[in-house]
Each structure stands twice: as structure tokens, then as C-alpha cells.
PDB file of N, CA, C and O in Angstrom:
ATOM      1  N   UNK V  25       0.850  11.534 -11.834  1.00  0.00           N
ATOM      2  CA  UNK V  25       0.999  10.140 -12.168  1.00  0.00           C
ATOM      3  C   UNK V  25       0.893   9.317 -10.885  1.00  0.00           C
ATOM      4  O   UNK V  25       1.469   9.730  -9.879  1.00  0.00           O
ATOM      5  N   UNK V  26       0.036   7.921 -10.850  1.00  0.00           N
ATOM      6  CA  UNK V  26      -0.270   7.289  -9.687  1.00  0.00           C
ATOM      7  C   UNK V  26       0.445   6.076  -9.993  1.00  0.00           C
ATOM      8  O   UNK V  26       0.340   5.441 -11.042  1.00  0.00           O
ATOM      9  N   UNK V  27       1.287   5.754  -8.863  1.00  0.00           N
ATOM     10  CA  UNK V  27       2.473   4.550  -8.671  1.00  0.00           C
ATOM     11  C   UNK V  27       1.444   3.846  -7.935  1.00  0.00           C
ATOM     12  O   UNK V  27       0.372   4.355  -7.607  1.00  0.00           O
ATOM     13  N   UNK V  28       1.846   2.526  -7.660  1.00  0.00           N
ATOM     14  CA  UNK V  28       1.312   0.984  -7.033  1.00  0.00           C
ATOM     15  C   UNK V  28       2.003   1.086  -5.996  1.00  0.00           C
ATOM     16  O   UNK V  28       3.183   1.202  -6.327  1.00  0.00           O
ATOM     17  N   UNK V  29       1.855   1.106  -4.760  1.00  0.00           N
ATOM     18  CA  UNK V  29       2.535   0.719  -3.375  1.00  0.00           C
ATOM     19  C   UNK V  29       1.849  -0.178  -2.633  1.00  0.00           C
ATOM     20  O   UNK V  29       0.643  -0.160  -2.878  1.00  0.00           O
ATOM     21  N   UNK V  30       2.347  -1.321  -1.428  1.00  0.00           N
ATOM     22  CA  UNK V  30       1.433  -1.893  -0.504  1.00  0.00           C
ATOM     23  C   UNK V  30       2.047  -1.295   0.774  1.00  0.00           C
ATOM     24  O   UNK V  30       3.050  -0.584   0.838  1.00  0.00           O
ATOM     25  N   UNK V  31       1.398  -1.641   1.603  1.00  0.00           N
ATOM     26  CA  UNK V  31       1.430  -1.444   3.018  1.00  0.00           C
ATOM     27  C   UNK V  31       0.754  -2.482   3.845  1.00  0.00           C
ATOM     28  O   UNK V  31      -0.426  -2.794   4.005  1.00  0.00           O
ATOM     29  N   UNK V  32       1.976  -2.948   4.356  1.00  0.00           N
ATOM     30  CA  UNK V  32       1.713  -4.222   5.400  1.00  0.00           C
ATOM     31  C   UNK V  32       0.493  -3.981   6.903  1.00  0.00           C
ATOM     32  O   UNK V  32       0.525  -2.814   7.295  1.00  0.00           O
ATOM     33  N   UNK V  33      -0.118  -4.547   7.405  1.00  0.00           N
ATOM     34  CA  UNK V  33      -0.323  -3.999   7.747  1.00  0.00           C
ATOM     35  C   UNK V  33      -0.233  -5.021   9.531  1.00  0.00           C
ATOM     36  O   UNK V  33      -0.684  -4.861  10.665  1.00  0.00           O
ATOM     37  N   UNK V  34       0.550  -5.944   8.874  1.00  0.00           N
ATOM     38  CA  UNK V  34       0.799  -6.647   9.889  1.00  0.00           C
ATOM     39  C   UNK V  34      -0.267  -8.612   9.991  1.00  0.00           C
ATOM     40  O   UNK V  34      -0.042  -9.740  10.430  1.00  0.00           O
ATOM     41  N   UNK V  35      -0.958  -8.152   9.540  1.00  0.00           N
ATOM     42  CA  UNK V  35      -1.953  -9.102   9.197  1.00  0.00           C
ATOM     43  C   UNK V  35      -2.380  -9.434   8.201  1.00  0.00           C
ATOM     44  O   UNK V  35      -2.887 -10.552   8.108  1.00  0.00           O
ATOM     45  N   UNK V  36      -2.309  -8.428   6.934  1.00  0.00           N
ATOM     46  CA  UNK V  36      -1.943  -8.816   5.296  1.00  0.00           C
ATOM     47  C   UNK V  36      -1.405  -7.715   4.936  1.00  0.00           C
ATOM     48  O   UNK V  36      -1.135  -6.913   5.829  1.00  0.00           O
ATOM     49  N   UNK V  37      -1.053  -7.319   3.322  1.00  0.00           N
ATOM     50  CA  UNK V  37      -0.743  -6.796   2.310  1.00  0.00           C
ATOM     51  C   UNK V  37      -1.958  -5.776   1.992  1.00  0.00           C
ATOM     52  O   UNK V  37      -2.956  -6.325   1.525  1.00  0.00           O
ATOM     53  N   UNK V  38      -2.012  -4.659   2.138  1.00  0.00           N
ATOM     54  CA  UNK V  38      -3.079  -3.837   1.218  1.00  0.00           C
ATOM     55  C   UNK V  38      -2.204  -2.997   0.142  1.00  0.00           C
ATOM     56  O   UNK V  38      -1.112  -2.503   0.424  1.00  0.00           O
ATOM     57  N   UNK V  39      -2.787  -2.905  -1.052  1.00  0.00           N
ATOM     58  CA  UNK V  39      -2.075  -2.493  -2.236  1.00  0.00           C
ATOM     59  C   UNK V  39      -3.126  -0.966  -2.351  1.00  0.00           C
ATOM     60  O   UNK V  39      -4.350  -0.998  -2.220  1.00  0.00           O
ATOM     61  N   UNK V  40      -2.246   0.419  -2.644  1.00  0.00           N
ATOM     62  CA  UNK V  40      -2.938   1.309  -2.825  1.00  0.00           C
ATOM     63  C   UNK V  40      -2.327   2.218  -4.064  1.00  0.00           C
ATOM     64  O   UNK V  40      -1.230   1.828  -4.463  1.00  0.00           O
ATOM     65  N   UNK V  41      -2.828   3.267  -4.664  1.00  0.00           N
ATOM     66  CA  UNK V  41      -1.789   4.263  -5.875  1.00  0.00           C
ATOM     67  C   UNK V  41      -2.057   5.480  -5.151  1.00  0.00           C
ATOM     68  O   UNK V  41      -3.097   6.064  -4.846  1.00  0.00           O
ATOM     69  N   UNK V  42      -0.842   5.698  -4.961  1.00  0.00           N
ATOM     70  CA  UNK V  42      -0.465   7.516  -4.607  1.00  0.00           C
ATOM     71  C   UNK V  42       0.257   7.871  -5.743  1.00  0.00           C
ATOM     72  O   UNK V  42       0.945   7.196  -6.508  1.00  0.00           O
ATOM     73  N   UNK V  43      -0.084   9.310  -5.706  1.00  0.00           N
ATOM     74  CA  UNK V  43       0.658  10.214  -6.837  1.00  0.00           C
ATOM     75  C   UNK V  43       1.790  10.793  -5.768  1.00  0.00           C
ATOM     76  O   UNK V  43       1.939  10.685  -4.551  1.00  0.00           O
ATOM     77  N   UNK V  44       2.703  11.637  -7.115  1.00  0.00           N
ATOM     78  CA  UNK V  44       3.687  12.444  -5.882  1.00  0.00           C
ATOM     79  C   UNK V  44       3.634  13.744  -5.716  1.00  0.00           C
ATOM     80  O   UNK V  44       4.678  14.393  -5.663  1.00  0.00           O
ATOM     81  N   UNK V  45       2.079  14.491  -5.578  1.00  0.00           N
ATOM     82  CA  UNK V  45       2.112  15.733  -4.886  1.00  0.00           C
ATOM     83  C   UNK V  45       2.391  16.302  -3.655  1.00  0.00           C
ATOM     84  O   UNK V  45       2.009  15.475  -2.827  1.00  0.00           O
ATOM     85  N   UNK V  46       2.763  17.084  -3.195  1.00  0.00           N
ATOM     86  CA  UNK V  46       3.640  17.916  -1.873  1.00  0.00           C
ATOM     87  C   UNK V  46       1.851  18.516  -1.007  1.00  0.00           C
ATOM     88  O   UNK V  46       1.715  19.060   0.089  1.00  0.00           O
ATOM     89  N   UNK V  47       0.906  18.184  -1.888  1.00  0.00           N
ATOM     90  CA  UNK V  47      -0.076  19.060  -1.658  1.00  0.00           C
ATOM     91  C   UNK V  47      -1.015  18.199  -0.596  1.00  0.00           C
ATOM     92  O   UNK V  47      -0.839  16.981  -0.639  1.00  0.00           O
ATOM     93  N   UNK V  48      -1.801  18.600   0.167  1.00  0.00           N
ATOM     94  CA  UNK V  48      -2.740  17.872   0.942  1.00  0.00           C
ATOM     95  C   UNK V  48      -3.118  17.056   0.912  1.00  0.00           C
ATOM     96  O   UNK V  48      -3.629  16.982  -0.206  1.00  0.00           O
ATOM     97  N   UNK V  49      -3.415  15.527   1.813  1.00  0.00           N
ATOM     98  CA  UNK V  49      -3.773  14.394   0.904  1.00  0.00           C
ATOM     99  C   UNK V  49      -5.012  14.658   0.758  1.00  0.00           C
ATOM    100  O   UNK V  49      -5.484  15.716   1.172  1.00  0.00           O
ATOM    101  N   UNK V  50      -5.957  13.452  -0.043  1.00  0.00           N
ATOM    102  CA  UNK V  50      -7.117  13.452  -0.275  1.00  0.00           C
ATOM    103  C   UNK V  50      -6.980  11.789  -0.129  1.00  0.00           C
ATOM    104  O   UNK V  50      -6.042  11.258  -0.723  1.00  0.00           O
ATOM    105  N   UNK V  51      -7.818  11.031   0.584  1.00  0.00           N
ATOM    106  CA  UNK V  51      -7.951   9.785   0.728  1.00  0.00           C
ATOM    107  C   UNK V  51      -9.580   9.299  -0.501  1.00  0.00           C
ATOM    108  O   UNK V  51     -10.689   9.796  -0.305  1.00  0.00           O
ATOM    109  N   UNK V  52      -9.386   8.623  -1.271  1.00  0.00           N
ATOM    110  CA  UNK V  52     -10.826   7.817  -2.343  1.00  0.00           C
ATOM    111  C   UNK V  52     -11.015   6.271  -1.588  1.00  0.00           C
ATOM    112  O   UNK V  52     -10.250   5.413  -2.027  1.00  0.00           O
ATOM    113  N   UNK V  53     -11.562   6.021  -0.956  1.00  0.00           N
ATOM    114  CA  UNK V  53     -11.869   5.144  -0.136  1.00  0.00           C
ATOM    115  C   UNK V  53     -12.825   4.539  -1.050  1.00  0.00           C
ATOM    116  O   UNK V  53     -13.858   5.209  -1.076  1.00  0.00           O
ATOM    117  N   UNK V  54     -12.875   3.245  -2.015  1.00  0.00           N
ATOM    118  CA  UNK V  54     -13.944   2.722  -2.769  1.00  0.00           C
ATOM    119  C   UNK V  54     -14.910   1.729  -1.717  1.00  0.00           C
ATOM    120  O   UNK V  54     -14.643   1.074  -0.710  1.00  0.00           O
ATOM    121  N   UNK V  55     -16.198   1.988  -2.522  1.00  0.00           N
ATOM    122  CA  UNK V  55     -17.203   0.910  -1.535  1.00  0.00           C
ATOM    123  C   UNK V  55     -17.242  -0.380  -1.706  1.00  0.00           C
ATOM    124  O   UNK V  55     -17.032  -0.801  -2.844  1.00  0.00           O
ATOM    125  N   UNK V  56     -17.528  -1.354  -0.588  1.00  0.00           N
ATOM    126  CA  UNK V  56     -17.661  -2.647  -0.608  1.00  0.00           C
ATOM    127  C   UNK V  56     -17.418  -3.239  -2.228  1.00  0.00           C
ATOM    128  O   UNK V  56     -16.380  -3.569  -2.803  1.00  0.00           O
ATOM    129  N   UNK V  57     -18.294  -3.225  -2.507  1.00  0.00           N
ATOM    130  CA  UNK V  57     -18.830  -3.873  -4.017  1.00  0.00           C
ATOM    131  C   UNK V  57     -17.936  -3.115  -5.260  1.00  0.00           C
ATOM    132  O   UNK V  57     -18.215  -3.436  -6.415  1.00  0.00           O
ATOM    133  N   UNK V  58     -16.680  -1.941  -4.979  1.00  0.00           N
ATOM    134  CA  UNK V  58     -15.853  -1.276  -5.830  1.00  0.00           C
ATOM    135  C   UNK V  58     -14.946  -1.499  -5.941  1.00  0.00           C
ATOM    136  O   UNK V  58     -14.647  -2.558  -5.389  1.00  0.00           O
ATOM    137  N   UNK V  59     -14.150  -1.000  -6.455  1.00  0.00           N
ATOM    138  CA  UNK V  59     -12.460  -1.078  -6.203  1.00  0.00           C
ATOM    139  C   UNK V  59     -11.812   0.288  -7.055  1.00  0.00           C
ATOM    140  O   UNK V  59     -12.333   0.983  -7.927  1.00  0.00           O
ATOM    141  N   UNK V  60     -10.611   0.351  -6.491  1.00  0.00           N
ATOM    142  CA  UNK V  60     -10.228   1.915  -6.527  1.00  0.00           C
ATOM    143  C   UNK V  60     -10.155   2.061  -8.224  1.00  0.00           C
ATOM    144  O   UNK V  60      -9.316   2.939  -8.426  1.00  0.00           O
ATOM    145  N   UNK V  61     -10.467   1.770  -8.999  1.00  0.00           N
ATOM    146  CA  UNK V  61     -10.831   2.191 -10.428  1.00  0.00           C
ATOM    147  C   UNK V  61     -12.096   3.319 -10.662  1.00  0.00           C
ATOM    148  O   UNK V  61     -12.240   4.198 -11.512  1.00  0.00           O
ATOM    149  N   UNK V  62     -12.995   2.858  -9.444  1.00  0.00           N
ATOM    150  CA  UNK V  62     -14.435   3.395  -9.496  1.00  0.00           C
ATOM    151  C   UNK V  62     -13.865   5.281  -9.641  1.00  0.00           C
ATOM    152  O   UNK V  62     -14.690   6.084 -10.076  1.00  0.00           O
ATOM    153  N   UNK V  63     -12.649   5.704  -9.294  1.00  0.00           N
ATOM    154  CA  UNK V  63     -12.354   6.883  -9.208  1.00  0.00           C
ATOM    155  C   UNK V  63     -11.555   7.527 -10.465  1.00  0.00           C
ATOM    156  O   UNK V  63     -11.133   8.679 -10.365  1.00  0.00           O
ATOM    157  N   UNK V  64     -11.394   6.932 -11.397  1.00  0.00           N
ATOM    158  CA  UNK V  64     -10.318   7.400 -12.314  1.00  0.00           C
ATOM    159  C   UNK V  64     -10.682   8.368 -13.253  1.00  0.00           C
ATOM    160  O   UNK V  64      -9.891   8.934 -14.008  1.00  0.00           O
ATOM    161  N   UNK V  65     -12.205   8.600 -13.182  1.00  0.00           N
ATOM    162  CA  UNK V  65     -12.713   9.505 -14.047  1.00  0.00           C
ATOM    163  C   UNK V  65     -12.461  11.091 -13.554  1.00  0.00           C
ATOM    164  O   UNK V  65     -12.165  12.091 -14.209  1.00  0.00           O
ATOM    165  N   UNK V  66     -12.701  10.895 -12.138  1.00  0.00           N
ATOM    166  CA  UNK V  66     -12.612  12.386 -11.529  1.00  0.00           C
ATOM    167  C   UNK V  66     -10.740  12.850 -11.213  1.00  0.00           C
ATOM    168  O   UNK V  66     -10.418  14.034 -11.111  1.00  0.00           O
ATOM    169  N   UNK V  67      -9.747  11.757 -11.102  1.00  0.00           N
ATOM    170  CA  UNK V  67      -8.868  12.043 -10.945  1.00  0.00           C
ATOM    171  C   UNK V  67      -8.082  13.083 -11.476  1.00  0.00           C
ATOM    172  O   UNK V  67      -7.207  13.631 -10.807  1.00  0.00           O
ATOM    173  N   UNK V  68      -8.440  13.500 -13.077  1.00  0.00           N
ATOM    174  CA  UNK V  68      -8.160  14.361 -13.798  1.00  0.00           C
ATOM    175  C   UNK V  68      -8.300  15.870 -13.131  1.00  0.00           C
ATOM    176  O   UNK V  68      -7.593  16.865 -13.293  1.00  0.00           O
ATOM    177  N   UNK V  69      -9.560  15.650 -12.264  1.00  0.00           N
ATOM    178  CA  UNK V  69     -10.100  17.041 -11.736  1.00  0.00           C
ATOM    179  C   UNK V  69      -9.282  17.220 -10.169  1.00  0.00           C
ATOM    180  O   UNK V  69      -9.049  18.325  -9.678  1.00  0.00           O
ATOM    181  N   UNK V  70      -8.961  16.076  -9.602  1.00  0.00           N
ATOM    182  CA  UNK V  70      -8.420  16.147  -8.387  1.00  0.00           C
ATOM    183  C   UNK V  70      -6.695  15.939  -8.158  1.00  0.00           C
ATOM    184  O   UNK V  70      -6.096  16.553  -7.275  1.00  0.00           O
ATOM    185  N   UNK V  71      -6.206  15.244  -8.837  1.00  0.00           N
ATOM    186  CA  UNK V  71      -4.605  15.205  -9.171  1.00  0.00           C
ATOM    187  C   UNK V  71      -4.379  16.853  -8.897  1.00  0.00           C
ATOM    188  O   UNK V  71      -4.031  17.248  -7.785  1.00  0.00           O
ATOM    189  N   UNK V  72      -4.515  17.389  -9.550  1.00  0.00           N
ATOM    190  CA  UNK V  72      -3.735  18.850  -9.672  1.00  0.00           C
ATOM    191  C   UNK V  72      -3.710  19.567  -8.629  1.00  0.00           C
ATOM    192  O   UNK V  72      -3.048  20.600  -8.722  1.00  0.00           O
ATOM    193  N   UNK V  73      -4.491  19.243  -7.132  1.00  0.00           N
ATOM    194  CA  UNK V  73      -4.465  19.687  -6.039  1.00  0.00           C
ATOM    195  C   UNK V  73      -4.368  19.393  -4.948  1.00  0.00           C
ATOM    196  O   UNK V  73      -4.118  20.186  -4.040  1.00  0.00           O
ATOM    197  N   UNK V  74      -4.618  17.703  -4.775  1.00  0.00           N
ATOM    198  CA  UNK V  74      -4.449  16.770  -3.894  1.00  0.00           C
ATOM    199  C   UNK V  74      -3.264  15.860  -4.172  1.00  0.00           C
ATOM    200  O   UNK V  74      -2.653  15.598  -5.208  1.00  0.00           O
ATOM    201  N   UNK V  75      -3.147  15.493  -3.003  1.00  0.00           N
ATOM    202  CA  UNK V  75      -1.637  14.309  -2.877  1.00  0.00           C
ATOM    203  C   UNK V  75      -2.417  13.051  -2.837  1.00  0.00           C
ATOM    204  O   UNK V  75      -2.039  12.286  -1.951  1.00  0.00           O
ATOM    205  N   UNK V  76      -3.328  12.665  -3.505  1.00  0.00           N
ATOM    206  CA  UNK V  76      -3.906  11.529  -3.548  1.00  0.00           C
ATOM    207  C   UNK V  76      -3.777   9.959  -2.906  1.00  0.00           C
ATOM    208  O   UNK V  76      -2.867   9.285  -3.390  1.00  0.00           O
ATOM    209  N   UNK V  77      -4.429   9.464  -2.088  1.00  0.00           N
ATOM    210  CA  UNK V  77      -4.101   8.212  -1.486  1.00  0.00           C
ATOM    211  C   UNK V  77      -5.580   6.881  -2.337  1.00  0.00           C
ATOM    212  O   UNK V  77      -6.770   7.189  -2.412  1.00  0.00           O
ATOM    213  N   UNK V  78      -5.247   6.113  -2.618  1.00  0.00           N
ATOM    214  CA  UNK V  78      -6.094   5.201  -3.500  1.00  0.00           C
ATOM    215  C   UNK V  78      -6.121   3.924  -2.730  1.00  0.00           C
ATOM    216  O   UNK V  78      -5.147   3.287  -3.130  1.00  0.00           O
ATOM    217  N   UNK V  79      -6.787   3.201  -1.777  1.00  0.00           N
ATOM    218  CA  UNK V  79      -6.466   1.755  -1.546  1.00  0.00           C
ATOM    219  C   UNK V  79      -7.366   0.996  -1.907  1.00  0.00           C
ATOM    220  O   UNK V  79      -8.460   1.404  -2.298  1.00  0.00           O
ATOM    221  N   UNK V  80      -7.126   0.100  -1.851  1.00  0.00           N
ATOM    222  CA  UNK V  80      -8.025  -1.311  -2.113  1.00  0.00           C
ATOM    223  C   UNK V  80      -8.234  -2.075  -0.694  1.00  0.00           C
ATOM    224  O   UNK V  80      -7.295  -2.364   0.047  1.00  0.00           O
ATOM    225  N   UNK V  81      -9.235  -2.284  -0.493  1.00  0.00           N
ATOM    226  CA  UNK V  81      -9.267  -2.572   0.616  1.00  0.00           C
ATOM    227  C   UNK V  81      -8.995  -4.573   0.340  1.00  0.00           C
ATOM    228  O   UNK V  81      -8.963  -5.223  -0.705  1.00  0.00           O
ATOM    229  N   UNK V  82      -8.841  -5.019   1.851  1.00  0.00           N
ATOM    230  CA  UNK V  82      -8.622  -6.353   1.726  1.00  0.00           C
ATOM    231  C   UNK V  82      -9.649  -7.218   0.557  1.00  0.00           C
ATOM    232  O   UNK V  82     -10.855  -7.246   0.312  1.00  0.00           O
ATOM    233  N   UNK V  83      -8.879  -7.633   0.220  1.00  0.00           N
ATOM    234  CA  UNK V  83      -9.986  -8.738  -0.752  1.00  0.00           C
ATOM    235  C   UNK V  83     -10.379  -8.002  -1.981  1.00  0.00           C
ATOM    236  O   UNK V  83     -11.361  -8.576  -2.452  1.00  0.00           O
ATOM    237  N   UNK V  84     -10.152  -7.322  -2.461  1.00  0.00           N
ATOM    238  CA  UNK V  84     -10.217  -6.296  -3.311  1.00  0.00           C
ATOM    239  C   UNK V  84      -8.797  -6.320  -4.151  1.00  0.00           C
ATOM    240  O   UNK V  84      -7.709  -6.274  -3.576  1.00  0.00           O
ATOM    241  N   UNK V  85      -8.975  -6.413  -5.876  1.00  0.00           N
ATOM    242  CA  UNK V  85      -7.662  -5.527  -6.516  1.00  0.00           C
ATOM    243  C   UNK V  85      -6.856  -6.799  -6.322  1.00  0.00           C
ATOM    244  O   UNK V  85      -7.125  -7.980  -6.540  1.00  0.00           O
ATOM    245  N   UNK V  86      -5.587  -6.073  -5.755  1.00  0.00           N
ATOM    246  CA  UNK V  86      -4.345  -6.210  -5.599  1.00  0.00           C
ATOM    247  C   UNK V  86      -4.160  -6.329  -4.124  1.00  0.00           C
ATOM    248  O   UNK V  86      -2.964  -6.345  -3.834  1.00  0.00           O
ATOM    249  N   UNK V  87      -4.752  -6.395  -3.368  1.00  0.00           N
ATOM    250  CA  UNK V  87      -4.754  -6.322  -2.051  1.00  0.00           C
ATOM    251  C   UNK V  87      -4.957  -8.060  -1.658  1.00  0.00           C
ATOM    252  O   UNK V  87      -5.569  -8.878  -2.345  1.00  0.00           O
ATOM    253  N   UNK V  88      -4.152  -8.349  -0.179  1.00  0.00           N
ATOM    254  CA  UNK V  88      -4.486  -9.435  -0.037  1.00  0.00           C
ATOM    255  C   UNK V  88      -6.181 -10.100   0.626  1.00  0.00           C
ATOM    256  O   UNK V  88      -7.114  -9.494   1.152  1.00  0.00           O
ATOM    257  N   UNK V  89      -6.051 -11.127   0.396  1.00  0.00           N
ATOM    258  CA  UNK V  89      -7.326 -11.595   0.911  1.00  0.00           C
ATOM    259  C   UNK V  89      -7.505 -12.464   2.123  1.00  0.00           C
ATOM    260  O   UNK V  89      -7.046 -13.589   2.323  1.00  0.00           O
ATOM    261  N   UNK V  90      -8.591 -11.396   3.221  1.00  0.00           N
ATOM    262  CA  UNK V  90      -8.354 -11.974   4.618  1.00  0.00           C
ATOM    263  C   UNK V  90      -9.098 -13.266   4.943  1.00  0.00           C
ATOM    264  O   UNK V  90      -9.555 -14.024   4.087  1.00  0.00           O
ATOM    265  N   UNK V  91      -9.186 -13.463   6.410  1.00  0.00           N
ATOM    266  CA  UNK V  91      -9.762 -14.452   6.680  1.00  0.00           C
ATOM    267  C   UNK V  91     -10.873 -14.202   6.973  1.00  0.00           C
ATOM    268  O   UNK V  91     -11.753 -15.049   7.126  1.00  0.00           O
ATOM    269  N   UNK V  92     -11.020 -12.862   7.111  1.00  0.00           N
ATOM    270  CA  UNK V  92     -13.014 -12.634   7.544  1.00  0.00           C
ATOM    271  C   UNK V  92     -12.953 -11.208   7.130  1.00  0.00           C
ATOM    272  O   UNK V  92     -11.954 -10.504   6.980  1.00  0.00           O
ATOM    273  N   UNK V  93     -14.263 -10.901   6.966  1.00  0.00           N
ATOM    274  CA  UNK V  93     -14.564  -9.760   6.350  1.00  0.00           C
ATOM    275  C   UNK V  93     -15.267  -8.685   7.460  1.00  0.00           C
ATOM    276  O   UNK V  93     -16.312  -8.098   7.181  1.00  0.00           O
ATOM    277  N   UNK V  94     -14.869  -8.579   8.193  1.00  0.00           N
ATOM    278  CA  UNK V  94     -16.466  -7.686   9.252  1.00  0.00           C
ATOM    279  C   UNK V  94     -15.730  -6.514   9.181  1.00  0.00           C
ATOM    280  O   UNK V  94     -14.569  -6.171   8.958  1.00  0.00           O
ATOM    281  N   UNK V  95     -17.001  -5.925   9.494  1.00  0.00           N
ATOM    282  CA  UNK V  95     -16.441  -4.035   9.542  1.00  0.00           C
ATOM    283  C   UNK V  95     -15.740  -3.947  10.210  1.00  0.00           C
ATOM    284  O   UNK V  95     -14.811  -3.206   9.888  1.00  0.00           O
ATOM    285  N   UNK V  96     -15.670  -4.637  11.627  1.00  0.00           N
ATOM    286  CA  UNK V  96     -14.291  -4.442  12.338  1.00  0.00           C
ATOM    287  C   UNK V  96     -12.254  -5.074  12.082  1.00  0.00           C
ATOM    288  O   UNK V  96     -11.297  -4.917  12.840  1.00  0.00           O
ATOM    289  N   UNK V  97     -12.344  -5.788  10.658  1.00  0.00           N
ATOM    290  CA  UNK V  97     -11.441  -6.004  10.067  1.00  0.00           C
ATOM    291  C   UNK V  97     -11.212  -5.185   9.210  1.00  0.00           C
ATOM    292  O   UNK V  97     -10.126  -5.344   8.651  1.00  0.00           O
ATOM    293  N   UNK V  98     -12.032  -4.052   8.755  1.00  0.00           N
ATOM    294  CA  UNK V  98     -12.110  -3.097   7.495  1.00  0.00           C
ATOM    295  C   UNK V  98     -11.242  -1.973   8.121  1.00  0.00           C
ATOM    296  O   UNK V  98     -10.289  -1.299   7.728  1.00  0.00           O
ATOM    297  N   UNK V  99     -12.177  -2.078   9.579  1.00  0.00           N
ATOM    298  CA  UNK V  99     -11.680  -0.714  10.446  1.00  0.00           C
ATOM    299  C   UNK V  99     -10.236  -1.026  10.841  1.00  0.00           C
ATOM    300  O   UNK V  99      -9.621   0.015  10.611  1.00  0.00           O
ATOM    301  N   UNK V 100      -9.437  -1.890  11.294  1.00  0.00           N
ATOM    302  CA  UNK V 100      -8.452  -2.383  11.812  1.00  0.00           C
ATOM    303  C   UNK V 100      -7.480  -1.777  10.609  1.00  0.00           C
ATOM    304  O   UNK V 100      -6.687  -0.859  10.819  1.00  0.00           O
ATOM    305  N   UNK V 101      -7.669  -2.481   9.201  1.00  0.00           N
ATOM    306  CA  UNK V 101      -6.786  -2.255   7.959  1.00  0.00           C
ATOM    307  C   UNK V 101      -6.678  -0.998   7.759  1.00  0.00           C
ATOM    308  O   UNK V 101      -6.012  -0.579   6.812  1.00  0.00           O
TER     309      UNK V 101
END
């Protein structure tokens, strides 16, 4: 089961869903133009072995929305 958490990150809010496995994480990093839904189909197959990490990146979701977008604000978050 995947809970809603954010994590500050000092400069905004990013909102992500972790499950509560003990097991290795696995990070789903969605692309530009996605948002962490794009993954829910395979989760079925990956839950049962991974400790799953889900974020939304800025501007995205549930996540807050920055003041600029460049890869080097993506990379920072």
C-alpha cells in the first residue's frame, strides 16, 4: 500500500508515495510531460519486492510549483 508524503526541500514542497517495504528501494522517476500515475500499472509487479519511492517532481501532481523550471532546478530537487 502507497501513502502520500512531502519532503521539503528547502525551496519548495515535493509530494511523493512510498509503500512500507523493509526491501530495497526502487526509485519511478516520471518524465517531464508525466506524473507519478504513469506507473501504477506495473506496481502490482514491483510492490512485492521493492520499497518503492514515487515523486512528483516540482510543478507536477501535488508537488509545489517553482519559479523556473531548468534541469538544473530538477537536479537540485
Amino acid at each position: 500500500m502507497l501513502t502520500e508524503k512531502t519532503f521539503d526541500t528547502g525551496e519548495l514542497t515535493l509530494a511523493y508515495l512510498e509503500n512500507e517495504s523493509t526491501n530495497p528501494p526502487l526509485v519511478l522517476l516520471h518524465g517531464l510531460s508525466g506524473w507519478r500515475s504513469d506507473w501504477h500499472n506495473l506496481l502490482p509487479l514491483l510492490e512485492p519486492n521493492w520499497h518503492i519511492y514515487m515523486p512528483e517532481l516540482r510543478g507536477h501532481g501535488n508537488s509545489a510549483r517553482g519559479n523556473s523550471y531548468r534541469l538544473a532546478d530538477y537536479t537540485r530537487d
